[in-house]
Short mmCIF file of C-alpha atoms in Angstrom, two decimals:
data_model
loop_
_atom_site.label_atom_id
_atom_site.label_comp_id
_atom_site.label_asym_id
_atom_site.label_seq_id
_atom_site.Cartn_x
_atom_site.Cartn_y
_atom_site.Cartn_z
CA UNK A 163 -197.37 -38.12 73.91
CA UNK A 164 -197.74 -41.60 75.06
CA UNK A 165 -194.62 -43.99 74.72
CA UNK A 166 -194.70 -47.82 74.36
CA UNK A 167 -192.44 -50.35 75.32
CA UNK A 168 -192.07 -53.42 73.35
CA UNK A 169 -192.62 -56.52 74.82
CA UNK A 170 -189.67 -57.30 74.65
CA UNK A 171 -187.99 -54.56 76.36
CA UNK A 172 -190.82 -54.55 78.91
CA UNK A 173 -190.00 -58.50 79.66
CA UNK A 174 -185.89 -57.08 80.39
CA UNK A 175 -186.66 -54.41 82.21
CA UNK A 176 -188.71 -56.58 84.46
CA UNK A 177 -186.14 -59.39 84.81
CA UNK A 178 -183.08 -57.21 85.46
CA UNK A 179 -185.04 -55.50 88.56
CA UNK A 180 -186.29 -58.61 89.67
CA UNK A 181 -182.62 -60.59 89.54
CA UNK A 182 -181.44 -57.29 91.72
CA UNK A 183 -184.58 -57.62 94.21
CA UNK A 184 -183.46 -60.84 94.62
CA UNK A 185 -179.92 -60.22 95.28
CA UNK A 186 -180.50 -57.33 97.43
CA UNK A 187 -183.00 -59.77 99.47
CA UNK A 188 -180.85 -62.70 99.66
CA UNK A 189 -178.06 -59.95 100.87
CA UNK A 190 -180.38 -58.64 103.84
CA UNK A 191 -181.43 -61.94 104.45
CA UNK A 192 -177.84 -63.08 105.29
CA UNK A 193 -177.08 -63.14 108.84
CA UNK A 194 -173.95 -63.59 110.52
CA UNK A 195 -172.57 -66.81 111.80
CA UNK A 196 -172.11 -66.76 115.74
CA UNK A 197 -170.67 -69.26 117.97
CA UNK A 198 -172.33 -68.85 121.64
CA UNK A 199 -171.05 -70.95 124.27
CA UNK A 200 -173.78 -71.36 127.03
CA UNK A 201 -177.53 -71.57 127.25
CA UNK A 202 -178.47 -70.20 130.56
CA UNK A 203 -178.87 -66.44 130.09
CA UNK A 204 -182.20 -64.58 129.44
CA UNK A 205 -184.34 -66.42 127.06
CA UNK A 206 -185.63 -63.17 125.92
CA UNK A 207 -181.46 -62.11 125.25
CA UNK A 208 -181.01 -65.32 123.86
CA UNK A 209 -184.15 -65.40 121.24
CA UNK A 210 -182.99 -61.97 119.82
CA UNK A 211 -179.85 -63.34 119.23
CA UNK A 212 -181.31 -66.65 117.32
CA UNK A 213 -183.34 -64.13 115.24
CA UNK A 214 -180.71 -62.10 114.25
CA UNK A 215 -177.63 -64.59 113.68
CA UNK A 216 -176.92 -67.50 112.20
CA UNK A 217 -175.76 -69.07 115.73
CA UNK A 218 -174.17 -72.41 116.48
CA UNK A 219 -175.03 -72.94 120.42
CA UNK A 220 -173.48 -75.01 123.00
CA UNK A 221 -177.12 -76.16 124.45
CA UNK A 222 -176.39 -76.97 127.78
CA UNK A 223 -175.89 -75.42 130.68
CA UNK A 224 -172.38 -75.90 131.84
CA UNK A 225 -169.16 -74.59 130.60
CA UNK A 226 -168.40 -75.96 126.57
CA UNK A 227 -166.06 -78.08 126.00
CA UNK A 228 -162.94 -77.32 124.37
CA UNK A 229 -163.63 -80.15 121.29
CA UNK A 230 -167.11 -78.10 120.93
CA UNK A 231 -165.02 -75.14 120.61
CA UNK A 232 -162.36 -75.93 118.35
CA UNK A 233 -164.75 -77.97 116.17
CA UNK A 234 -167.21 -75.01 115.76
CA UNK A 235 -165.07 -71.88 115.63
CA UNK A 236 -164.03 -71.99 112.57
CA UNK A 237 -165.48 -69.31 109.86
CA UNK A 238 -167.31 -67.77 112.51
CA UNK A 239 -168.04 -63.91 112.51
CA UNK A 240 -168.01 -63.40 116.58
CA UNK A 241 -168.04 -65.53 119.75
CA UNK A 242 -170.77 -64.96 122.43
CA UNK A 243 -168.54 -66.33 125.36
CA UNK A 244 -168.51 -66.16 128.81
CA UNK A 245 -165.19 -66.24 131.51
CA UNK A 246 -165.11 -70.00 131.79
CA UNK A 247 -163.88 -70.13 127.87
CA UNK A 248 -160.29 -69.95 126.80
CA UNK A 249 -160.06 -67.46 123.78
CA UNK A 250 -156.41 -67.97 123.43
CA UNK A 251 -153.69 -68.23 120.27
CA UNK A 252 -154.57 -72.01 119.01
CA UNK A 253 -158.51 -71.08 119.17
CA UNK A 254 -158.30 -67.91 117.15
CA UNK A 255 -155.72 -69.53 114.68
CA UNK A 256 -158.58 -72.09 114.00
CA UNK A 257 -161.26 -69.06 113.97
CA UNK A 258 -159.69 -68.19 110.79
CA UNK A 259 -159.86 -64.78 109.27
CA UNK A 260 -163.53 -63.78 109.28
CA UNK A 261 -163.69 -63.61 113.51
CA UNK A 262 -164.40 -59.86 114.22
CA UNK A 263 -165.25 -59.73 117.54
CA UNK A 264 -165.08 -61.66 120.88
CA UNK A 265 -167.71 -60.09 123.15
CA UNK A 266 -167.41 -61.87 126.77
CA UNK A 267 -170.64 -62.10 129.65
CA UNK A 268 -168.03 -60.69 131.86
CA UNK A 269 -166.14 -57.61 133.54
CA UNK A 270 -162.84 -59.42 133.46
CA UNK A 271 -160.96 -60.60 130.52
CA UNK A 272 -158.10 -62.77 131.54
CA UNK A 273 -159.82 -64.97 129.09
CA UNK A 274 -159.48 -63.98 126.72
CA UNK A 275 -155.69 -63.12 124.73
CA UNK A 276 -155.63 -59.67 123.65
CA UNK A 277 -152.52 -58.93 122.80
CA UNK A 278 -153.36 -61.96 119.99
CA UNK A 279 -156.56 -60.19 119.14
CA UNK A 280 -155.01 -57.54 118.99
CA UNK A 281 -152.79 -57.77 115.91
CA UNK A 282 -155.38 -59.47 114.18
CA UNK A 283 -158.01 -56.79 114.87
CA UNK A 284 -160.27 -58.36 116.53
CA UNK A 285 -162.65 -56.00 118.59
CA UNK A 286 -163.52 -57.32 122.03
CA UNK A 287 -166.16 -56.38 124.27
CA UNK A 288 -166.80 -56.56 127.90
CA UNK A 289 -169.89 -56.18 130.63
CA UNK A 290 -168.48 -53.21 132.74
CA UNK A 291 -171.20 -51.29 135.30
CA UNK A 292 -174.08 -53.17 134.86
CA UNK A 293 -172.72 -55.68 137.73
CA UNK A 294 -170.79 -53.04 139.62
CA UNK A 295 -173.80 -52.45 142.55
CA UNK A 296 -174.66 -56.64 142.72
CA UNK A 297 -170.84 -57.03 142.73
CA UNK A 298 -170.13 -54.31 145.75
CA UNK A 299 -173.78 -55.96 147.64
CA UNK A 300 -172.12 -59.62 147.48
CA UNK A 301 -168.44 -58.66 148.68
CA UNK A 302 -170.14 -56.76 151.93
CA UNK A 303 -172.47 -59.53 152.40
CA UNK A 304 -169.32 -61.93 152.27
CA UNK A 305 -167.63 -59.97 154.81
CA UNK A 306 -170.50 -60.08 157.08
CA UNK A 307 -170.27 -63.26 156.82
CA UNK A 308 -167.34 -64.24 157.23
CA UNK A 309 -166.48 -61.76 160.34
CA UNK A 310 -169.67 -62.08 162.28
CA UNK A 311 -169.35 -66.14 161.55
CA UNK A 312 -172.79 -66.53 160.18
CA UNK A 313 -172.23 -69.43 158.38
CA UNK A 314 -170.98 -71.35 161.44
CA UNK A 315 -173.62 -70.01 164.12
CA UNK A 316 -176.12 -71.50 161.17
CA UNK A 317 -174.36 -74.87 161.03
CA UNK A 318 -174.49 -74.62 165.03
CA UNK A 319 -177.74 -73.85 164.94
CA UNK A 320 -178.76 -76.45 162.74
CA UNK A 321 -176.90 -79.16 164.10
CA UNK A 322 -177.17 -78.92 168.08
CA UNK A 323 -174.26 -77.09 168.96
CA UNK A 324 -176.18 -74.19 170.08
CA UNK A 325 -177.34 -75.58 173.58
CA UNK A 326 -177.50 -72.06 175.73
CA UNK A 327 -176.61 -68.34 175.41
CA UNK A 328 -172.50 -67.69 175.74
CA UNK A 329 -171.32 -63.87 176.26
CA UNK A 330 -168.07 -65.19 174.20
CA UNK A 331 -169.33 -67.99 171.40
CA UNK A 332 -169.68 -67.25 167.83
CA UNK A 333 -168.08 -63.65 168.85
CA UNK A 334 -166.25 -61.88 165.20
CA UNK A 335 -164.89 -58.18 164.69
CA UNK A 336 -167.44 -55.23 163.66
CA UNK A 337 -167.08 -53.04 161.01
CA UNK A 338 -167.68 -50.10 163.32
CA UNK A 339 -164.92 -48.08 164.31
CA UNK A 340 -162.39 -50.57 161.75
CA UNK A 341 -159.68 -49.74 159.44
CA UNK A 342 -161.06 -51.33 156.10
CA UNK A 343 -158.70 -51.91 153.41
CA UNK A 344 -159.47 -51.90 149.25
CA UNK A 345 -157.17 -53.06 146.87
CA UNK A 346 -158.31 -52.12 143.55
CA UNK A 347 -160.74 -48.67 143.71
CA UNK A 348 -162.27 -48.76 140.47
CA UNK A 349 -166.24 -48.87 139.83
CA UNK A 350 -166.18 -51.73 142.23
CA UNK A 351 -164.00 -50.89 145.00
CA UNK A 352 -165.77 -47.34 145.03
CA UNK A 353 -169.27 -48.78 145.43
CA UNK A 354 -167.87 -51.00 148.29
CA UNK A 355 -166.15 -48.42 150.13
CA UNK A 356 -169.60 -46.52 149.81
CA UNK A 357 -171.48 -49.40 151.72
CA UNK A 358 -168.57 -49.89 154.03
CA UNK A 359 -168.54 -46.79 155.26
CA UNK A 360 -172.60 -46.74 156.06
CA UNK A 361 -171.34 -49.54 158.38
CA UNK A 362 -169.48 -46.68 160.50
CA UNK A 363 -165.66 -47.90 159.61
CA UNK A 364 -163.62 -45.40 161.36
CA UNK A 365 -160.73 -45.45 158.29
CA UNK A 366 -161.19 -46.50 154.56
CA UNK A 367 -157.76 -47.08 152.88
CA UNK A 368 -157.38 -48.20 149.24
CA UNK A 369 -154.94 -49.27 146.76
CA UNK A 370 -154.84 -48.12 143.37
CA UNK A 371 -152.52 -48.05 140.39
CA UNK A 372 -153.88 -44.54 140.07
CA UNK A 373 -155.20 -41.61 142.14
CA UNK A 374 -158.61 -41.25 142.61
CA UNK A 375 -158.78 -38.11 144.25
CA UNK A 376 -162.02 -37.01 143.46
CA UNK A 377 -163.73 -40.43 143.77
CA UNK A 378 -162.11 -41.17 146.69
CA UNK A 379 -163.97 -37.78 148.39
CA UNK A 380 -167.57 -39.27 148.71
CA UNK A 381 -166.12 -41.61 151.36
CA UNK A 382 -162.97 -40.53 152.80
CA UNK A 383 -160.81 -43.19 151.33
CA UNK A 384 -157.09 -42.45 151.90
CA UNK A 385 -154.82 -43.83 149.09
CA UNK A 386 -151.85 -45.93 150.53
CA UNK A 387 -149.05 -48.04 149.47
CA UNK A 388 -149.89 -51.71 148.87
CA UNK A 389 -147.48 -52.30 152.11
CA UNK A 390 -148.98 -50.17 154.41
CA UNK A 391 -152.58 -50.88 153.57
CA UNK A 392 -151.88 -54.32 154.61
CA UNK A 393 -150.04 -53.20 158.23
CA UNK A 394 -153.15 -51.08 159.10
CA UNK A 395 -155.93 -52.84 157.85
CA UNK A 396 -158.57 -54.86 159.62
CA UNK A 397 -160.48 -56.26 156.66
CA UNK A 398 -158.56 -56.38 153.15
CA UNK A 399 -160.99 -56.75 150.26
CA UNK A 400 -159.88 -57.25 146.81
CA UNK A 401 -161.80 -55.36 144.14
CA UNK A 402 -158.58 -55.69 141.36
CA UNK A 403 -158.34 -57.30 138.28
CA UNK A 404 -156.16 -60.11 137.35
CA UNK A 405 -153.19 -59.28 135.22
CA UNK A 406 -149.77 -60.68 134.92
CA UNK A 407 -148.60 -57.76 137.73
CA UNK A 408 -151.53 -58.67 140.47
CA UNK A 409 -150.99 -62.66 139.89
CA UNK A 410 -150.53 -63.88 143.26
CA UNK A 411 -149.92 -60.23 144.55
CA UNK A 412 -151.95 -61.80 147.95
CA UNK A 413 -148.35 -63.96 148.78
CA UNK A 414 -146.76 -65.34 151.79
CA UNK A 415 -145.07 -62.28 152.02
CA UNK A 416 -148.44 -60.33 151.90
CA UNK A 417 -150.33 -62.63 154.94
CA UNK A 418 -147.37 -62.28 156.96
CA UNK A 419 -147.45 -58.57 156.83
CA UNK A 420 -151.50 -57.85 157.87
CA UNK A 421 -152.84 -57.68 161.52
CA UNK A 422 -153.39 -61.33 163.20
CA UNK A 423 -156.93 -60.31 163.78
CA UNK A 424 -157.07 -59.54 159.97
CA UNK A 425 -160.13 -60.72 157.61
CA UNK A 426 -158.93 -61.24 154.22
CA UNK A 427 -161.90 -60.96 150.96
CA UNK A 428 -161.58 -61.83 147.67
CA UNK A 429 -164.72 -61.45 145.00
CA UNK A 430 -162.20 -60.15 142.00
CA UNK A 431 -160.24 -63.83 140.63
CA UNK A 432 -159.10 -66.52 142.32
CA UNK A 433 -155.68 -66.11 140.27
CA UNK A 434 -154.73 -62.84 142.92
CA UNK A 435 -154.43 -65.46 145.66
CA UNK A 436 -151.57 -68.10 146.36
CA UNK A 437 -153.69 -70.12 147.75
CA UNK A 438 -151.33 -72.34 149.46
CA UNK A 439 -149.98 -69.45 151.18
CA UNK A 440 -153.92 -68.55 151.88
CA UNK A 441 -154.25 -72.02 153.70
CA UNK A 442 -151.06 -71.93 155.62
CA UNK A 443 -152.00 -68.32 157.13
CA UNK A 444 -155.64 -69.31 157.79
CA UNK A 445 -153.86 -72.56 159.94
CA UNK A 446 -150.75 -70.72 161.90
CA UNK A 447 -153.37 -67.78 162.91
CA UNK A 448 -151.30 -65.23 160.33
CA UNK A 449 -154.96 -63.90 160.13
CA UNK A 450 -158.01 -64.45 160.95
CA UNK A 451 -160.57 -65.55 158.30
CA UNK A 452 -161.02 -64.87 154.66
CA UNK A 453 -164.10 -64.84 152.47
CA UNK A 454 -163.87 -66.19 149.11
CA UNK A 455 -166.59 -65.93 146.37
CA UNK A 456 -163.09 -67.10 143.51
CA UNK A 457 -160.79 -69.69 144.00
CA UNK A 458 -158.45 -71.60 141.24
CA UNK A 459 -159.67 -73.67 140.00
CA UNK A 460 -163.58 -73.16 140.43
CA UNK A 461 -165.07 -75.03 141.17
CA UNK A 462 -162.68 -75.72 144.03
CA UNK A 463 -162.41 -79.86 144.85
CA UNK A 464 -164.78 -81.25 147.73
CA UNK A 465 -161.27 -82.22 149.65
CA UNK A 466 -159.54 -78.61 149.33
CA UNK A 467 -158.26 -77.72 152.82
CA UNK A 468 -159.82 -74.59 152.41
CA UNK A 469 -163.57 -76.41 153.13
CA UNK A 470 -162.34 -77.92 156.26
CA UNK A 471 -161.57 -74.54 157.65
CA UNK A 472 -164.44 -72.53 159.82
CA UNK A 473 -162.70 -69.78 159.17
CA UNK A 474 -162.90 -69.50 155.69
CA UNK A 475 -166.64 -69.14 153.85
CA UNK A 476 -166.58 -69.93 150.08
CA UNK A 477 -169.08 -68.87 147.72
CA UNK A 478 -169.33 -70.28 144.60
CA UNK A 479 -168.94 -66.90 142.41
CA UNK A 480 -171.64 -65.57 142.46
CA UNK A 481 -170.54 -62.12 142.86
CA UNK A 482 -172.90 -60.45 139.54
CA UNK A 483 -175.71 -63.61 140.63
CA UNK A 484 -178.61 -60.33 140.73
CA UNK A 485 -181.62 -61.20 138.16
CA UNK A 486 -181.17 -58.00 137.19
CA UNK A 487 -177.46 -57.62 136.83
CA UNK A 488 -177.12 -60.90 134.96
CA UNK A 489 -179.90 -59.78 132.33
CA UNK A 490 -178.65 -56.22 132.03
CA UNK A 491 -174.88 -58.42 131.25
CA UNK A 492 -176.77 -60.17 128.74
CA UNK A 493 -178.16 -57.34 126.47
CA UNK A 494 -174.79 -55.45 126.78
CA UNK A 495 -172.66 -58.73 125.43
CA UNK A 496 -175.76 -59.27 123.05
CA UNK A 497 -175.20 -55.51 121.72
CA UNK A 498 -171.65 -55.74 122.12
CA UNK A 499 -171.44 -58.40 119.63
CA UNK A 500 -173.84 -57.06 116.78
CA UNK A 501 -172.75 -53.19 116.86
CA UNK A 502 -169.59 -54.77 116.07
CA UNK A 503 -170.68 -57.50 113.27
CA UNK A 504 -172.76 -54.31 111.90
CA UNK A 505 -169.47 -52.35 112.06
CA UNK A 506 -171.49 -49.68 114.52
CA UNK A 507 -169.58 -48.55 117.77
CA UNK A 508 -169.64 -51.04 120.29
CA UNK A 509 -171.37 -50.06 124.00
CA UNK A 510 -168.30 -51.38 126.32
CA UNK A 511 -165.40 -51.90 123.59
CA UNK A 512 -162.00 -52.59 125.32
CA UNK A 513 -159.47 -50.39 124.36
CA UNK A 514 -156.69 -52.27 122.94
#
């Protein structure tokens, strides 16, 4: 038996499923709003993320301006943002209630306030890993540096100050048969203890909120109090993160207590440092040298007293500055952001 359908009831049916087509079309073709604050990342990163969010973009690339920020947050879904942005109280109060996630090109997130987005549940991810190995490479490069002088015997080099062989000039301490020192022995600190200890260092010490006993085996590293790592240590690097118990944790007290012969390296923040104290132990001869790829602020200012020292080499943080390590940051802050606009699990979520 064959039934027919009026014309009529054929010309509802057809508009009802059409009207919820439509809806269910204009529903998957809504994407969510995004505020990104830089340009310069990997254009293919940065196309994936045009095509799948509606995305208001600081276009240049340098550090956004606060205006820029405050005049664009608001109603946004998430914030692409990157360590030189201040995600603080007055920023997310102007977000507004539909901000779900702040996902930062970054391992650190002193930021970024998360006790604030926090209690209004705001997820927040992070780049940890993918910039552990170009992280550990630069902070053993910068001790190089900085020990072996390379930076000056280049400037010598280059400028006529290198006139004959000396047996004593441009002379720095070796890594071989040293007592190196790591404050902070996370994913970081491990990797450079690793690649300090191919060097031949006789003693690897480390400082840690936490043992890490089984970690610690693959090298040798010895966990010590912060005090005593200091006494015995011939290089001090700082692998840490800032928080409001490391701020200035490298003090006047802590330069007067390492070796005079000591060589002091910072790749973590520039916020760990008192810097004033820095410059006033780099001038009496309370150590040696330090290496610095942070300083506050960054950059540092052309007249710093820290630039007219040769024995302290600055680097303009560029601690994670692989190809590789910035792209892989990239896609994780780029997947970071959507799992959590697509309420999927996020790949590096901080634990709040």
């Amino acid at each position: 038996m064959v039934h027919l359908i009026t014309s009529n009831t054929a010309i509802k049916f057809l508009r009802f499923n059409t009207s919820r087509l439509k809806a269910f079309s204009t529903a998957m073709m809504e994407k969510p709003e995004v505020l990104m604050t830089r340009c310069d990342i990997a254009p293919n990163v940065l196309e994936e993320l045009k095509s799948r969010c509606k995305l208001t973009l600081w276009n240049k690339e340098s550090a956004a301006s606060r205006t820029f920020l405050l005049e664009n947050i608001p109603g946004k879904s998430g914030i692409f943002c990157f360590l030189t942005d201040k995600i603080d109280k007055e920023l997310l109060d102007t977000a507004g209630p539909n901000l779900k996630v702040v996902s930062t090109f970054s391992v650190g997130y002193d930021h970024i306030d998360v006790k604030e987005c926090q209690q209004r549940n705001i997820k927040i991810g992070y780049t940890p890993d993918v910039l552990t190995e170009a992280t550990a490479e630069l902070t053993l490069g910068l001790l190089l540096c900085t020990s072996r002088r390379l930076i000056e015997a280049h400037e010598e080099a280059r400028t006529g100050g290198w006139t004959t062989w000396s047996p004593s000039w441009m002379t720095g301490p070796g890594l071989g048969e040293s007592t190196v020192g790591i404050v902070g022995f996370g994913r970081i600190g491990q990797s450079v203890a690793l690649k300090v200890k191919a060097f031949n260092a006789k003693n690897i010490l480390y400082f840690n909120r936490s043992e890490k006993q089984n970690e610690a085996k693959i090298t040798g590293a010895v966990k010590v109090s912060f005090e005593e790592l200091l006494k015995q240590s011939d290089f001090i690097i700082c692998c840490c993160a800032l928080t409001k118990e490391t701020q200035n944790m490298f003090n006047i007290e802590s330069f007067a207590k390492m070796k005079r012969t000591a060589v002091f390296i910072n790749t973590s923040r520039g916020g760990l440092v008192d810097q004033n104290a820095l410059v006033d132990a780099l001038e009496n001869g309370t150590i040696r040298a330090a290496g610095l790829d942070v300083t506050v602020p960054e950059p540092l200012p052309l007249d710093h007293r820290l630039f007219k020292m040769s024995n302290c080499t600055i680097l303009p943080h560029i601690g994670s500055a692989t190809i590789e390590a910035r792209t892989a940051m990239a896609k994780l802050t780029l997947d970071n952001l959507m799992n959590a606009l697509e309420d999927k699990p996020m790949p590096a979520q901080l634990k709040l």
